[in-house]
Amino acid sequence: MSLWGAGARADDSVSQIAKGLTSSRVYVDSSVASQVSPSDVSEMNAALNKNSKADIRVVVTDSNNSQSATVGMLKSVATRVDKGKVYIAIGADGKHMLALTKKGSYLSPKDANKLVTQVSGEPLKQRVVDFSNQAQKKAADKEKSGTVGLFVVLGVLILIVAGGVGAFLVVRKRRRVRREQEMAQLKRGVEEDVTKLGEDIAALDLNVMDPSLDREAKSEYEQAMNSYDAAKAATENAKRPEDMQSVTTALEDGRYHMTACRARLNGEPVPERRAPCFFNPQHGPSVQDVMWAPAGGAPRSVPACAADAQAVLSGGQPDVRMVPYGDGRRPYWDAGPAYAPYAGGYYQSYGGMDLLSGMMIGTMLGSMMGGGWGGGHHDIMGGGGDGGGFGGFGGDSGDAGGGWDFGSGDFGGGGDWGGGGDW
């Protein structure tokens, strides 16, 4: 699903933009290159290089691009480049601007919002230069105050080190116990999925030695069994939540081939190889996408099996996969971070975390995906479930993880993007 505003042209890919920013502090997208003079680019680069404490990177792009797509692009670019403290996206007309700041740096999301507003109404070049100058001053002020504060902090640290070491050991033990409990619960949940697949394969009641058995059905059955055996072995050897990703990847493969085998035996069409049912991956391949929203969340498109699709479309409740959590059960998307690899494995072949992040917004698991990205805008990651890229940025979503945040703005659709945030 495209996130571009009406009339926007396809922008350069995330990888292309990131490559350009490794050698320059300013990147001008090819779609707007004719609107920005080389001399303006040179002056912006000179100002940004001079204000090295501010450490800013700038992407000049199409003002018609939607805010959500632009934020997504900027986050991915920042992660790819892996240097810089502030990233700015600014429209070629100078009227739209938003900023991301690195978590813990000199500029907070609130500060970034203020600076974006203060330099509004200026031409592109001047807006970038003035933002850079003011950011440089804030960086210098914070560095100065940080030096004074450092001595105060050191004095306090000396007084609390002895007690802190003891507290650290207690906390570490509690954390280890908690992780062991989470792993035990996760393993129980995964074992349930493995057992369920084994039971469903056994229910086919297939005699592989029968010479009259359809050859393709036999092949599907053997692949299902091989995947089941792989999932079972991987479960037994799993030591960490991350190890469960290979288990659920094998389970997804085995369940598809089991479903295809059943269809062949019944003389029915072989199902399309689609992402598993979001509500319960045990249901096997989805048959269509439906709009669904968690309690208190915004609607998003998710893949669903026939029964769950019908339930949602008729206003009913889908059959949700409930997994062990504490003394009871919860939907797997609200059962804590240990279930992130579990979910990711099921969708590994269909976009992995890129697909899941869009579907999981508003859930416990969704808040933990993407490596700490936060935001003050409800649609930063979009609402679709197609596992694609960020709008027209070459379909390249990059590896958008790790500590950036966006404050506010309105990229596309009029007004000033006016954004700040941190990563």
Coordinates of C-alpha atoms in Angstrom, one line a residue, residues 197-355:
L197 CA 1.2 -29.8 13.6
G198 CA 2.1 -33.4 14.4
E199 CA -1.5 -34.3 15.2
D200 CA -2.8 -32.6 12.0
I201 CA -0.3 -34.5 9.9
A202 CA -1.2 -37.8 11.6
A203 CA -4.9 -37.1 10.9
L204 CA -4.2 -37.4 7.2
D205 CA -3.8 -41.1 7.9
L206 CA -1.6 -41.5 4.9
N207 CA 0.0 -44.8 3.8
V208 CA 3.1 -43.7 2.0
M209 CA 3.7 -47.3 0.9
D210 CA 0.5 -47.3 -1.1
P211 CA 1.5 -47.6 -4.8
S212 CA -1.8 -45.9 -5.8
L213 CA -1.0 -42.8 -3.7
D214 CA -0.7 -39.6 -5.7
R215 CA 3.0 -38.8 -6.2
E216 CA 2.6 -35.1 -5.5
A217 CA 0.5 -35.7 -2.4
K218 CA 3.2 -38.0 -1.1
S219 CA 5.9 -35.4 -1.8
E220 CA 3.9 -32.7 0.1
Y221 CA 3.4 -35.2 3.0
E222 CA 7.2 -36.0 3.2
Q223 CA 8.0 -32.3 3.2
A224 CA 5.5 -31.7 6.0
M225 CA 7.1 -34.5 8.0
N226 CA 10.6 -33.2 7.4
S227 CA 9.6 -29.7 8.6
Y228 CA 7.8 -31.2 11.6
D229 CA 10.9 -33.2 12.6
A230 CA 13.1 -30.1 12.1
A231 CA 10.8 -28.0 14.3
K232 CA 10.7 -30.7 17.0
A233 CA 14.5 -31.0 17.1
A234 CA 15.0 -27.3 17.2
T235 CA 12.5 -26.9 20.1
E236 CA 14.4 -29.5 22.1
N237 CA 17.7 -27.7 21.5
A238 CA 16.4 -24.2 22.1
K239 CA 18.1 -22.2 24.9
R240 CA 17.0 -18.6 24.1
P241 CA 13.9 -17.0 22.8
E242 CA 15.9 -16.2 19.6
D243 CA 16.3 -19.9 19.0
M244 CA 12.5 -20.3 18.5
Q245 CA 12.5 -18.4 15.3
S246 CA 13.9 -21.4 13.4
V247 CA 11.2 -23.6 15.0
T248 CA 8.2 -21.5 13.9
T249 CA 9.8 -21.0 10.4
A250 CA 9.8 -24.8 10.1
L251 CA 6.3 -25.0 11.5
E252 CA 5.0 -22.6 8.9
D253 CA 6.6 -24.6 6.1
G254 CA 5.3 -27.9 7.5
R255 CA 1.8 -26.6 8.0
Y256 CA 1.6 -25.3 4.4
H257 CA 2.8 -28.6 2.9
M258 CA 0.4 -30.5 5.2
T259 CA -2.5 -28.3 4.0
A260 CA -1.4 -28.8 0.4
C261 CA -1.2 -32.6 0.9
R262 CA -4.7 -32.6 2.3
A263 CA -6.0 -30.6 -0.7
R264 CA -4.4 -33.0 -3.2
L265 CA -5.9 -36.0 -1.4
N266 CA -9.4 -34.4 -1.4
G267 CA -9.0 -33.4 -5.1
E268 CA -9.2 -29.7 -4.1
P269 CA -7.0 -26.8 -5.5
V270 CA -3.7 -26.5 -3.8
P271 CA -3.8 -23.4 -1.6
E272 CA -1.8 -20.3 -2.4
R273 CA 1.5 -19.9 -0.4
R274 CA 0.5 -17.0 1.7
A275 CA 1.5 -15.7 5.1
P276 CA 0.0 -17.7 8.0
C277 CA -3.2 -16.5 9.6
F278 CA -2.3 -13.6 11.9
F279 CA -4.8 -14.5 14.6
N280 CA -3.6 -18.0 15.0
P281 CA -0.6 -19.3 12.8
Q282 CA -1.8 -22.8 13.7
H283 CA -4.6 -22.2 11.2
G284 CA -2.2 -22.4 8.3
P285 CA -2.0 -20.2 5.2
S286 CA -4.2 -17.1 5.1
V287 CA -6.7 -16.7 2.3
Q288 CA -7.2 -12.9 2.4
D289 CA -6.3 -9.7 4.2
V290 CA -8.8 -8.1 6.5
M291 CA -8.9 -4.8 8.4
W292 CA -8.6 -5.4 12.2
A293 CA -7.8 -3.3 15.2
P294 CA -6.7 -4.5 18.7
A295 CA -8.5 -3.0 21.7
G296 CA -7.9 0.7 21.7
G297 CA -5.7 0.5 18.6
A298 CA -6.0 1.8 15.0
P299 CA -7.2 -0.6 12.2
R300 CA -4.5 -2.3 10.1
S301 CA -4.6 -5.0 7.4
V302 CA -3.7 -8.5 8.5
P303 CA -3.7 -11.9 6.8
A304 CA -6.5 -14.3 8.0
C305 CA -7.7 -17.8 7.3
A306 CA -11.1 -18.3 5.9
A307 CA -12.9 -18.8 9.3
D308 CA -11.2 -15.8 11.0
A309 CA -11.7 -13.6 8.0
Q310 CA -15.4 -14.4 8.0
A311 CA -15.6 -13.7 11.8
V312 CA -13.9 -10.3 11.5
L313 CA -15.9 -9.2 8.4
S314 CA -19.2 -10.2 10.2
G315 CA -18.3 -8.3 13.3
G316 CA -17.4 -11.3 15.4
Q317 CA -14.2 -12.4 17.2
P318 CA -11.5 -14.4 15.5
D319 CA -10.0 -17.5 17.0
V320 CA -6.9 -16.0 18.6
R321 CA -3.8 -18.0 19.5
M322 CA -3.5 -17.8 23.3
V323 CA -0.1 -18.7 24.7
P324 CA 1.1 -19.4 28.3
Y325 CA 1.8 -16.1 30.2
G326 CA 2.2 -15.9 34.0
D327 CA -0.6 -17.9 35.6
G328 CA -2.9 -17.7 32.6
R329 CA -2.9 -17.2 28.8
R330 CA -2.7 -14.2 26.5
P331 CA -2.8 -13.5 22.8
Y332 CA 0.8 -14.2 21.5
W333 CA 1.1 -10.5 20.5
D334 CA 0.6 -9.4 24.1
A335 CA 2.7 -12.1 25.8
G336 CA 6.0 -10.1 26.1
P337 CA 9.2 -9.7 24.2
A338 CA 10.1 -13.4 24.4
Y339 CA 7.4 -14.1 21.7
A340 CA 8.9 -11.7 19.1
P341 CA 11.2 -14.4 17.6
Y342 CA 8.3 -16.8 17.8
A343 CA 6.1 -14.5 15.7
G344 CA 9.0 -13.5 13.4
G345 CA 9.7 -17.1 12.4
Y346 CA 6.2 -17.6 11.2
Y347 CA 6.4 -14.6 8.9
Q348 CA 10.1 -15.0 8.0
S349 CA 9.4 -15.8 4.4
Y350 CA 6.8 -13.0 4.0
G351 CA 8.7 -9.9 5.2
G352 CA 9.6 -11.0 8.8
M353 CA 9.6 -8.1 11.2
D354 CA 8.9 -5.6 8.5
L355 CA 5.5 -7.2 7.9

